[in-house]
XYZ file of C-alpha atoms in Angstrom:
708
model
C 156.387 78.114 25.178
C 153.738 80.851 25.184
C 150.689 81.278 27.415
C 147.774 82.855 25.596
C 144.064 82.285 24.871
C 142.065 80.528 22.166
C 141.301 82.560 19.004
C 137.647 81.569 18.812
C 134.734 82.280 21.163
C 134.288 84.665 24.092
C 134.988 81.948 26.645
C 138.635 82.588 25.700
C 139.951 79.268 27.000
C 143.502 79.483 28.308
C 146.068 77.865 26.017
C 149.759 77.038 26.018
C 151.455 77.105 22.609
C 154.660 75.130 22.101
C 156.535 72.895 19.703
C 157.611 72.832 16.072
C 155.189 72.943 14.426
C 153.232 74.868 17.016
C 150.539 72.964 18.928
C 147.966 74.135 21.475
C 147.219 72.568 24.834
C 144.741 73.780 27.463
C 145.894 75.246 30.716
C 144.089 75.872 33.972
C 141.901 78.964 33.987
C 138.594 79.701 35.728
C 136.397 79.823 32.615
C 137.620 76.619 30.943
C 139.001 74.847 34.045
C 141.665 73.105 31.984
C 139.284 72.094 29.215
C 139.231 72.993 25.541
C 136.945 72.092 22.635
C 138.067 70.580 19.352
C 138.322 74.037 17.780
C 140.842 75.036 20.430
C 142.822 71.810 20.116
C 143.151 72.330 16.349
C 143.556 76.123 16.434
C 147.210 76.148 15.386
C 146.392 74.297 12.157
C 144.995 77.528 10.745
C 148.492 79.013 11.004
C 149.492 76.481 8.353
C 146.490 76.881 6.038
C 147.714 76.160 2.493
C 145.908 79.211 1.094
C 147.188 81.580 3.767
C 147.478 85.119 2.421
C 151.104 86.266 2.567
C 151.395 89.239 0.209
C 149.154 92.179 -0.770
C 146.932 91.440 -3.757
C 145.414 93.778 -6.336
C 142.534 92.884 -8.615
C 143.155 93.068 -12.333
C 141.005 92.154 -15.324
C 142.445 88.641 -15.213
C 142.258 88.048 -11.465
C 144.559 88.994 -8.593
C 148.217 89.923 -8.793
C 150.742 90.292 -5.955
C 151.974 93.831 -5.315
C 154.285 95.433 -2.787
C 152.972 97.156 0.301
C 153.950 100.654 -0.933
C 152.133 100.054 -4.221
C 148.999 98.743 -2.492
C 148.832 101.436 0.185
C 149.623 104.292 -2.209
C 146.880 103.142 -4.564
C 144.346 102.719 -1.769
C 145.108 106.156 -0.356
C 144.822 107.746 -3.810
C 141.430 106.158 -4.406
C 140.172 107.138 -0.950
C 141.161 110.750 -1.599
C 139.480 110.759 -5.011
C 136.217 109.243 -3.761
C 136.127 111.500 -0.717
C 136.798 114.602 -2.815
C 134.000 113.709 -5.214
C 131.367 112.381 -2.817
C 132.421 113.542 0.661
C 134.052 111.581 3.513
C 130.899 109.552 4.253
C 131.380 107.905 0.860
C 134.070 105.859 2.640
C 132.832 103.177 5.072
C 134.423 100.760 7.514
C 133.169 97.379 8.739
C 134.969 95.894 11.732
C 134.830 92.654 13.672
C 134.269 91.274 17.145
C 137.399 89.149 16.873
C 139.785 92.115 16.746
C 141.859 92.768 19.857
C 140.923 95.690 22.083
C 143.822 97.628 20.632
C 142.680 97.048 17.063
C 139.019 97.767 17.772
C 140.069 101.037 19.391
C 142.467 102.005 16.608
C 139.975 101.074 13.883
C 137.390 103.486 15.292
C 140.031 106.188 15.501
C 141.237 105.442 11.955
C 137.708 105.713 10.544
C 136.989 109.017 12.229
C 140.327 110.826 11.989
C 142.067 109.341 8.933
C 139.018 108.622 6.752
C 136.934 111.367 8.447
C 133.808 109.260 8.041
C 130.760 108.628 10.181
C 130.178 105.338 8.379
C 131.695 102.757 10.680
C 130.066 99.744 12.309
C 130.974 96.098 12.887
C 129.687 92.542 12.931
C 128.949 92.699 16.649
C 125.770 94.451 15.539
C 124.749 90.933 14.448
C 125.752 89.459 17.802
C 125.295 91.458 21.002
C 123.458 94.648 20.077
C 120.013 93.715 21.439
C 121.400 92.455 24.746
C 123.538 95.581 24.979
C 120.643 97.950 24.283
C 118.400 96.261 26.837
C 121.073 96.109 29.533
C 122.014 99.750 29.074
C 118.461 101.013 29.425
C 117.558 98.762 32.385
C 120.821 98.294 34.282
C 122.866 101.302 33.125
C 125.730 99.259 31.718
C 126.436 96.514 29.184
C 128.829 93.869 30.413
C 127.738 90.464 29.118
C 128.117 88.618 32.407
C 128.213 91.057 35.328
C 129.609 88.222 37.449
C 132.273 85.508 37.024
C 131.142 82.458 35.086
C 132.136 80.272 38.016
C 129.257 81.756 40.056
C 126.923 79.460 38.120
C 128.340 76.506 40.051
C 126.557 77.568 43.244
C 123.122 78.251 41.763
C 119.930 76.321 42.406
C 118.526 77.268 38.984
C 119.817 78.547 35.645
C 117.400 79.680 32.931
C 119.259 79.478 29.619
C 117.376 81.171 26.796
C 118.458 80.607 23.200
C 121.992 79.356 23.777
C 123.487 75.985 22.882
C 126.547 76.105 25.140
C 127.346 72.418 24.769
C 128.157 72.994 21.085
C 129.283 76.634 21.053
C 131.324 76.759 24.295
C 131.723 73.141 25.439
C 134.115 73.776 28.368
C 131.542 76.111 29.944
C 129.137 73.213 30.515
C 131.180 71.992 33.469
C 129.940 75.035 35.397
C 126.398 73.667 35.094
C 127.119 70.309 36.717
C 125.849 71.193 40.185
C 122.683 72.907 39.006
C 121.914 69.869 36.843
C 122.372 67.625 39.865
C 119.662 69.696 41.573
C 117.351 69.486 38.571
C 117.616 73.248 38.095
C 118.836 73.679 34.492
C 116.080 75.158 32.317
C 116.866 75.371 28.597
C 114.595 77.280 26.216
C 115.116 76.256 22.587
C 112.870 75.062 19.730
C 115.401 72.255 19.177
C 116.475 69.515 21.545
C 120.098 70.617 21.261
C 123.076 69.086 22.998
C 122.493 71.651 25.745
C 118.795 70.839 26.016
C 119.748 67.171 26.403
C 121.600 68.102 29.595
C 118.183 68.449 31.209
C 117.436 64.727 30.689
C 117.336 62.262 33.570
C 116.237 64.819 36.114
C 118.729 67.522 35.114
C 116.004 70.105 34.618
C 113.485 71.238 32.015
C 113.635 71.632 28.246
C 111.126 74.266 27.180
C 110.460 74.023 23.423
C 108.491 77.074 22.249
C 107.407 77.890 18.737
C 110.083 79.994 16.990
C 109.587 83.725 17.486
C 107.600 83.385 20.743
C 110.380 83.719 23.323
C 109.120 87.141 24.376
C 105.625 85.792 25.008
C 107.123 83.003 27.115
C 109.024 85.511 29.268
C 105.970 87.727 29.662
C 104.084 84.660 30.834
C 106.761 83.841 33.397
C 106.616 87.425 34.655
C 102.829 87.183 34.856
C 103.108 84.129 37.115
C 105.896 85.560 39.288
C 104.094 88.872 39.853
C 100.561 87.490 39.957
C 101.247 84.615 42.311
C 103.308 86.640 44.797
C 106.624 84.981 43.988
C 108.508 88.270 43.500
C 111.031 89.827 45.888
C 108.929 92.838 46.869
C 111.513 94.193 49.326
C 114.207 94.272 46.623
C 111.833 95.826 44.095
C 110.900 98.601 46.497
C 114.500 99.420 47.388
C 116.241 99.048 44.043
C 113.904 99.041 41.027
C 111.673 101.465 39.132
C 108.978 100.635 36.588
C 107.269 97.738 38.354
C 103.723 99.046 37.974
C 104.054 99.561 34.214
C 105.467 96.061 33.755
C 102.769 94.555 35.937
C 100.144 96.130 33.688
C 101.916 95.027 30.508
C 102.089 91.344 31.495
C 98.493 91.180 32.737
C 97.317 90.101 29.282
C 99.677 87.109 29.205
C 97.970 84.663 31.538
C 99.307 81.080 31.390
C 96.566 79.636 29.212
C 97.086 82.321 26.572
C 100.859 81.851 26.690
C 100.437 78.127 26.186
C 98.267 78.743 23.139
C 100.756 81.209 21.602
C 104.001 79.337 22.351
C 103.048 75.671 22.480
C 104.559 75.464 25.991
C 102.177 73.691 28.380
C 100.669 75.828 31.123
C 101.855 73.363 33.755
C 105.455 73.656 32.537
C 105.269 77.459 32.532
C 104.141 77.496 36.170
C 106.721 74.858 37.123
C 109.565 76.914 35.634
C 108.391 80.109 37.351
C 108.216 78.342 40.708
C 111.610 76.709 40.236
C 113.229 80.109 39.564
C 111.434 81.739 42.502
C 112.394 78.979 44.931
C 116.022 79.334 43.844
C 116.032 83.080 44.527
C 117.589 84.340 47.787
C 114.392 85.934 49.092
C 112.757 82.472 49.232
C 115.760 80.791 50.789
C 117.437 79.579 47.587
C 121.154 79.672 46.847
C 120.621 81.752 43.741
C 119.296 81.752 40.197
C 120.579 83.101 36.896
C 118.724 84.245 33.786
C 120.996 84.029 30.724
C 120.236 84.977 27.128
C 121.928 84.012 23.865
C 121.519 84.809 20.212
C 118.584 82.436 19.827
C 116.277 84.875 21.617
C 118.155 88.071 20.729
C 118.483 87.893 16.929
C 114.893 88.969 16.313
C 113.131 92.204 15.458
C 111.891 92.150 19.071
C 115.255 91.038 20.487
C 115.741 94.105 22.669
C 112.227 93.694 24.059
C 112.908 90.002 24.746
C 116.070 90.779 26.683
C 114.249 93.557 28.543
C 111.668 90.981 29.632
C 114.443 88.610 30.743
C 116.032 91.397 32.775
C 112.659 92.266 34.309
C 112.221 88.623 35.294
C 115.632 88.647 36.998
C 114.814 91.934 38.755
C 111.430 90.663 39.904
C 113.229 87.854 41.733
C 115.863 90.147 43.258
C 118.704 88.521 41.321
C 120.704 91.418 39.832
C 123.454 92.225 42.318
C 122.685 89.233 44.533
C 125.608 87.301 45.978
C 124.749 84.400 43.685
C 122.384 85.348 40.909
C 121.609 87.818 38.180
C 120.960 88.418 34.515
C 123.671 87.931 31.897
C 124.086 87.773 28.117
C 126.434 85.129 26.758
C 128.809 86.978 24.443
C 129.682 84.988 21.336
C 132.711 86.302 19.428
C 136.211 86.106 20.831
C 136.357 89.795 21.672
C 132.654 90.444 21.368
C 132.791 92.228 24.724
C 135.862 94.424 24.253
C 135.016 94.905 20.588
C 131.811 96.729 21.495
C 133.399 99.073 24.038
C 136.066 101.163 22.364
C 134.797 102.824 19.241
C 134.114 100.595 16.234
C 130.361 100.926 16.756
C 128.499 103.558 14.744
C 127.479 105.626 17.766
C 130.363 105.070 20.122
C 133.643 106.483 21.389
C 136.154 104.609 23.588
C 135.090 103.605 27.093
C 131.553 102.872 25.871
C 130.909 106.605 25.509
C 128.221 108.071 23.286
C 129.649 109.877 20.280
C 126.873 112.471 20.601
C 127.807 113.391 24.199
C 129.723 116.720 24.166
C 131.685 115.798 27.295
C 132.702 112.463 25.788
C 133.829 114.161 22.599
C 135.888 116.664 24.590
C 137.579 113.903 26.573
C 138.467 111.693 23.619
C 139.501 114.643 21.454
C 141.968 115.673 24.160
C 143.495 112.182 24.159
C 143.720 112.210 20.359
C 145.064 115.754 20.238
C 142.326 117.084 17.959
C 139.461 119.550 18.146
C 136.162 117.860 19.180
C 134.663 119.242 15.969
C 137.104 117.040 14.014
C 135.355 113.899 15.296
C 132.381 113.023 13.039
C 128.997 112.245 14.545
C 127.095 108.960 14.691
C 126.855 106.709 11.675
C 124.277 104.015 10.903
C 123.913 100.400 12.082
C 125.467 97.556 10.109
C 122.448 96.384 8.109
C 121.608 99.927 7.025
C 125.258 100.516 6.148
C 125.465 97.355 4.025
C 122.158 98.063 2.261
C 123.372 101.514 1.228
C 126.704 100.451 -0.284
C 127.100 101.595 -3.879
C 123.781 103.447 -3.924
C 123.592 107.155 -4.853
C 123.423 108.200 -1.195
C 125.590 105.410 0.203
C 129.278 104.681 0.595
C 131.280 103.969 -2.551
C 134.276 102.449 -0.755
C 134.457 99.930 2.094
C 137.243 98.694 4.361
C 136.516 95.270 5.930
C 138.463 94.069 8.966
C 137.817 90.770 10.746
C 134.508 89.969 9.077
C 133.193 87.795 6.239
C 129.952 89.606 5.440
C 129.295 87.710 2.209
C 128.458 84.652 4.320
C 127.558 86.116 7.718
C 125.193 88.975 6.859
C 121.421 88.489 6.509
C 120.021 88.445 2.980
C 123.581 87.635 1.975
C 122.982 87.512 -1.765
C 121.898 91.158 -1.712
C 125.006 92.027 0.327
C 127.196 90.341 -2.287
C 125.619 92.511 -4.985
C 126.137 95.661 -2.941
C 129.828 94.838 -2.505
C 130.185 94.295 -6.248
C 128.756 97.761 -6.890
C 131.494 99.554 -4.929
C 134.234 101.655 -6.469
C 136.706 100.335 -3.893
C 136.645 97.307 -1.582
C 139.626 96.702 0.695
C 139.648 93.530 2.791
C 142.170 92.695 5.502
C 142.190 88.968 6.235
C 144.367 85.943 6.915
C 142.776 83.693 4.267
C 140.868 84.320 1.010
C 137.402 84.460 2.528
C 134.328 84.806 0.347
C 134.400 88.550 1.041
C 138.099 88.841 0.196
C 137.441 87.243 -3.192
C 135.324 90.262 -4.140
C 137.922 92.842 -3.085
C 139.916 95.293 -5.157
C 142.760 94.982 -2.651
C 143.372 92.107 -0.227
C 145.803 92.901 2.571
C 147.334 89.953 4.480
C 147.281 90.399 8.253
C 148.562 88.553 11.297
C 146.433 86.189 13.336
C 146.165 85.450 17.024
C 149.385 83.506 17.636
C 151.356 86.089 15.631
C 150.308 89.206 17.539
C 150.318 90.931 20.919
C 147.293 92.533 22.494
C 144.382 92.120 24.876
C 140.944 90.553 24.683
C 137.970 90.949 27.002
C 136.062 87.741 27.622
C 132.358 87.163 28.246
C 132.741 88.111 31.919
C 134.393 91.483 31.273
C 137.766 90.044 32.308
C 140.686 91.556 30.350
C 143.172 88.968 29.072
C 146.573 89.033 27.403
C 147.056 87.692 23.897
C 150.733 86.871 23.311
C 152.791 86.308 20.195
C 154.216 82.808 19.798
C 155.469 82.870 16.191
C 156.347 85.434 13.559
C 153.851 85.939 10.725
C 154.840 84.504 7.344
C 155.862 86.312 4.182
C 154.830 89.932 3.837
C 152.048 89.685 6.438
C 151.572 92.863 8.499
C 149.619 93.831 11.588
C 146.554 96.061 11.094
C 148.035 98.623 13.482
C 150.898 99.093 11.016
C 148.520 99.234 8.034
C 146.356 101.929 9.632
C 149.409 103.937 10.635
C 150.752 103.821 7.083
C 147.416 104.820 5.560
C 146.922 107.558 8.166
C 150.318 108.981 7.213
C 149.452 108.926 3.519
C 146.097 110.587 4.227
C 147.786 113.225 6.424
C 145.619 112.350 9.402
C 146.013 114.230 12.664
C 147.019 112.573 15.967
C 149.662 109.890 16.547
C 149.434 106.335 15.231
C 151.457 103.894 17.325
C 152.062 100.436 15.867
C 153.006 98.634 19.080
C 149.996 97.098 20.825
C 151.250 98.092 24.276
C 151.447 101.742 23.219
C 147.957 101.600 21.719
C 146.607 100.094 24.940
C 148.154 102.921 26.956
C 146.237 105.383 24.773
C 143.069 103.283 25.095
C 143.407 103.441 28.892
C 143.419 107.234 28.798
C 140.585 107.412 26.305
C 138.386 105.022 28.321
C 139.049 106.728 31.684
C 135.782 107.785 33.301
C 133.636 105.920 30.771
C 131.292 103.027 31.464
C 133.965 100.581 30.281
C 136.831 102.129 32.229
C 140.195 100.425 31.614
C 142.316 103.226 33.112
C 143.686 101.045 35.920
C 144.574 98.074 33.709
C 147.986 97.743 32.095
C 150.129 95.023 30.560
C 152.305 94.797 33.677
C 149.336 93.931 35.902
C 147.970 91.451 33.389
C 151.377 89.817 32.866
C 151.753 89.514 36.636
C 148.636 87.347 36.631
C 146.080 89.731 38.116
C 142.465 88.898 37.300
C 141.134 92.273 36.201
C 137.524 92.941 35.272
C 136.395 96.353 34.116
C 135.525 98.884 35.375
C 138.990 99.349 36.845
C 139.457 103.129 37.158
C 142.944 103.401 38.674
C 146.127 101.352 39.133
C 145.272 100.524 42.753
C 141.762 99.335 41.937
C 141.307 95.525 42.071
C 138.782 95.460 39.228
C 135.078 94.674 39.491
C 134.200 90.979 39.129
C 130.602 91.539 40.267
C 128.463 94.525 39.381
C 125.323 95.950 41.023
C 126.065 94.850 44.591
C 125.113 98.198 46.118
C 123.868 100.335 43.252
C 123.230 100.446 39.526
C 125.254 102.837 37.299
C 122.186 104.870 36.409
C 121.277 108.463 37.234
C 119.104 107.299 40.139
C 121.221 104.348 41.225
C 118.200 102.133 40.581
C 117.426 99.609 37.853
C 114.447 100.070 35.572
C 111.944 97.437 34.492
C 110.860 98.273 30.947
C 107.370 97.292 29.742
C 107.391 95.661 26.300
C 104.875 94.234 23.865
C 105.093 91.062 21.787
C 104.689 91.455 18.032
C 106.078 88.243 16.531
C 108.446 87.644 13.610
C 108.689 90.123 10.753
C 108.543 87.207 8.286
C 106.006 84.848 9.861
C 104.744 81.574 8.439
C 101.847 81.738 5.990
C 100.164 79.631 3.337
C 102.929 80.118 0.745
C 105.762 79.736 3.310
C 104.451 77.428 6.043
C 107.659 76.304 7.767
C 109.880 78.123 10.259
C 113.620 78.294 9.519
C 116.000 78.689 12.456
C 119.790 78.877 12.238
C 122.734 78.284 14.537
C 126.190 76.849 15.054
C 127.765 73.409 14.948
C 130.293 72.069 17.430
C 132.956 71.822 14.722
C 132.681 75.294 13.210
C 132.813 78.970 14.087
C 131.017 81.984 12.605
C 131.198 82.078 8.772
C 133.510 79.053 8.726
C 136.300 80.944 6.969
C 138.723 79.631 9.603
C 137.321 76.256 10.635
C 136.489 75.087 7.096
C 140.255 75.279 6.485
C 141.094 72.931 9.377
C 140.910 69.391 7.934
C 140.108 67.663 11.218
C 137.113 69.953 11.725
C 135.930 70.127 8.136
C 136.030 66.356 7.757
C 133.570 66.068 10.637
C 131.158 68.639 9.177
C 132.063 69.361 5.551
C 128.808 70.984 4.470
C 125.466 72.366 5.538
C 122.479 70.165 6.275
C 118.759 70.649 6.870
C 117.605 69.238 10.200
C 113.984 68.213 9.750
C 111.451 66.312 11.829
C 110.425 62.938 10.311
C 106.784 64.001 10.235
C 107.579 67.087 8.168
C 109.957 65.108 5.960
C 107.324 62.446 5.293
C 104.794 65.104 4.355
C 107.153 66.292 1.609
C 108.470 62.914 0.503
C 111.935 63.542 1.905
C 114.220 60.814 3.221
C 117.561 60.904 5.044
C 120.327 62.533 2.941
C 117.907 63.611 0.205
C 118.736 67.009 -1.274
C 116.317 69.567 0.166
C 115.639 73.000 -1.263
C 114.541 75.758 1.111
C 113.152 78.983 -0.310
C 112.327 82.270 1.393
C 111.220 85.562 -0.119
C 114.909 86.515 -0.371
C 116.603 83.438 -1.792
C 117.085 79.699 -1.713
C 119.597 77.072 -0.674
C 120.074 73.325 -1.048
C 121.514 70.843 1.436
C 121.008 67.189 2.418
C 118.271 66.274 4.884
C 119.100 65.072 8.356
C 116.009 63.602 10.003
C 115.673 64.195 13.732
C 112.968 64.128 16.364
C 114.942 66.781 18.274
C 113.300 69.589 16.310
C 109.704 70.744 16.206
C 107.604 69.386 13.301
C 106.904 72.950 12.129
C 110.571 73.990 11.994
C 113.799 73.259 10.114
C 117.313 74.098 11.249
C 120.377 74.925 9.122
C 123.883 75.843 10.402
C 125.200 79.170 9.113
C 128.901 78.359 8.583
C 128.771 77.514 4.889
C 128.910 79.308 1.557
C 127.705 78.476 -1.952
C 124.668 76.180 -2.230
C 124.431 75.681 1.548
C 124.545 79.367 2.482
C 121.527 79.770 4.735
C 121.975 83.524 5.083
C 120.800 83.820 1.494
C 117.376 83.147 3.077
C 117.519 85.019 6.391
C 115.699 88.278 6.952
C 117.479 91.624 7.191
C 114.539 93.238 9.025
C 115.974 94.823 12.160
C 115.137 95.519 15.766
C 114.071 99.201 15.944
C 116.166 99.831 19.065
C 119.367 97.865 18.485
C 119.582 97.435 14.719
C 119.912 93.660 15.198
C 118.724 91.695 12.134
C 116.268 88.824 12.499
C 118.579 85.901 11.775
C 116.782 83.441 13.993
C 113.398 83.029 12.356
C 111.849 83.383 8.921
C 109.273 81.597 6.806
C 110.302 79.135 4.105
C 108.976 76.521 1.751
C 110.578 73.097 1.720
C 110.749 70.614 -1.137
C 112.939 67.808 -2.453
C 115.578 69.053 -4.876
C 115.509 66.635 -7.814
C 118.071 68.575 -9.818
C 121.390 66.912 -10.587
C 124.475 68.398 -8.948
C 124.533 70.733 -6.015
C 123.838 73.903 -7.973
C 126.339 76.180 -6.210
C 125.775 79.879 -5.942
C 127.420 81.549 -8.912
C 130.687 83.274 -8.074
C 132.542 84.884 -10.940
C 135.406 86.138 -8.797
C 138.914 84.797 -8.966
C 140.541 83.018 -6.033
C 143.313 85.202 -4.572
C 146.776 83.773 -4.940
C 148.730 83.876 -1.692
């Protein structure tokens, strides 16, 4: 019997693994309170996936062939040396993942910089949390998704939930909203009437349904009302916040009538929401209010600006650092928090340090036992990295760890072509994902129930992942793979393969940084301590709630940042008159590489669909289950129609978990936020038409399926 946590989202529900074959059951824990969604209940089925990778594979002219580990690693090292000698170390790139343990995220950044000697490293968290992180860092001085325990939501009078469908993506979290719903204080902003938006029915709160791409305008309108109608906490703003005057000027142009015209949200609802939030705030006698953002408002070219406006709204009401209240971003991936703290980002060193900071370089170099000059400088964000692959000035080799970019990246068809142009593609995975099928070498790695390590959940709480079973066949842990390649590449430093030893090094490397883990160790975690970073020394109890007395900025004060609305990069127009929005389904996770292999989940949602309002469907002669073709300026997809009045008549929705004909990321826009590098997944312009062709017309894929 093994106590651990679910392998999927950042809620990290507590699990107990037992039996033969292994099964998962929920256990009591604050975030999931003994609950677990269907993905958690079926999580052990992935351990028995029939196409599980169990031996290294090498591509040949006729497909893939099994090879030994020495053969695979020797060949990879030889090709890395040859490419680097010819084109320089930046011709080698690394793409990591937000599902890797803290130890692996840390070691991957170290491997890229010391063993491969490259600047070119980034990860799929750039697609997830980068806009929220950028906005939080510049306004609050630190990026921890929720700077308070999730259970604090239970005491609130109001929760503003922007662009997050918790009822489908993190179902056990919904129980924390029960009391605020009973008070009528849940406010959900989403262009669809999602399962979460439906929680506002029957007096539970408000569903605000703006036009896609107008979330920033909506927030500026709320700020206009709060500041203009004297609802703000002026005492708090005077004591703790800079930038109020500039923000006041910037929102002056967004009076309620104009906001209503731009967003489709009635003026009366805008004022009602602003008043509800203000009355819930402590300075007006409320028990507290929370402003929470998700990917729906962040995955835009103005995502950082949108989150900045959300933070300014929370600051205007005196919420950040209040006993019950604040701003938070709902982290998505399992280790989306820890994965963005310890070095797999393009501009980052462990402890959330800047790679361009001389003091940070000195500190980390001392831990690694190298000269600071041996650590390369900043690389480029994920979209820029992927675009450059195989080009004359781009990387010619790529290592992929914990990511399925062929399905999950924007403008995915172009990404597929860039991967095909590489001289070397190495993919570490547990199953033959769509990305693995393009690789020159596929390396089989352990998954969550087969490894030790730590994860950091959406609250900044560090958790233990524990091994319950041995991995099958010739499967190896990435820590061992990187150590073996580092040895072959004659890398400096030491390369431990035990997760506990790597964490001890991570503690030293993070000490004094924003994300300080120096006081956290396996012994404290195994003893059951609830430890949130920052935790700077072994006697420190951890920091469940940030900002109580000060902000971690140079002045100790938060900053309200003025922003301007500019709308989607790919807006609707005469030749593309319909908005496309994307998101998750209850049954699936991320690119679907895991959940599509779990029969009980895949049987419930075996393929993509196009959610379309009956009015829009009728206009195009589309009926329920008809094949629908969507086309953007980047590509097209086909999936059956699902008619629903829960979506706006100017918008269609497609889940992003599927490949081949239903791959919606063939359509999405790779235009990026200028601050964070976040691509604009959440809105683009498309045409819609019935697909009268016979068959489903899958996307061509001339690769061979790896043989486990």
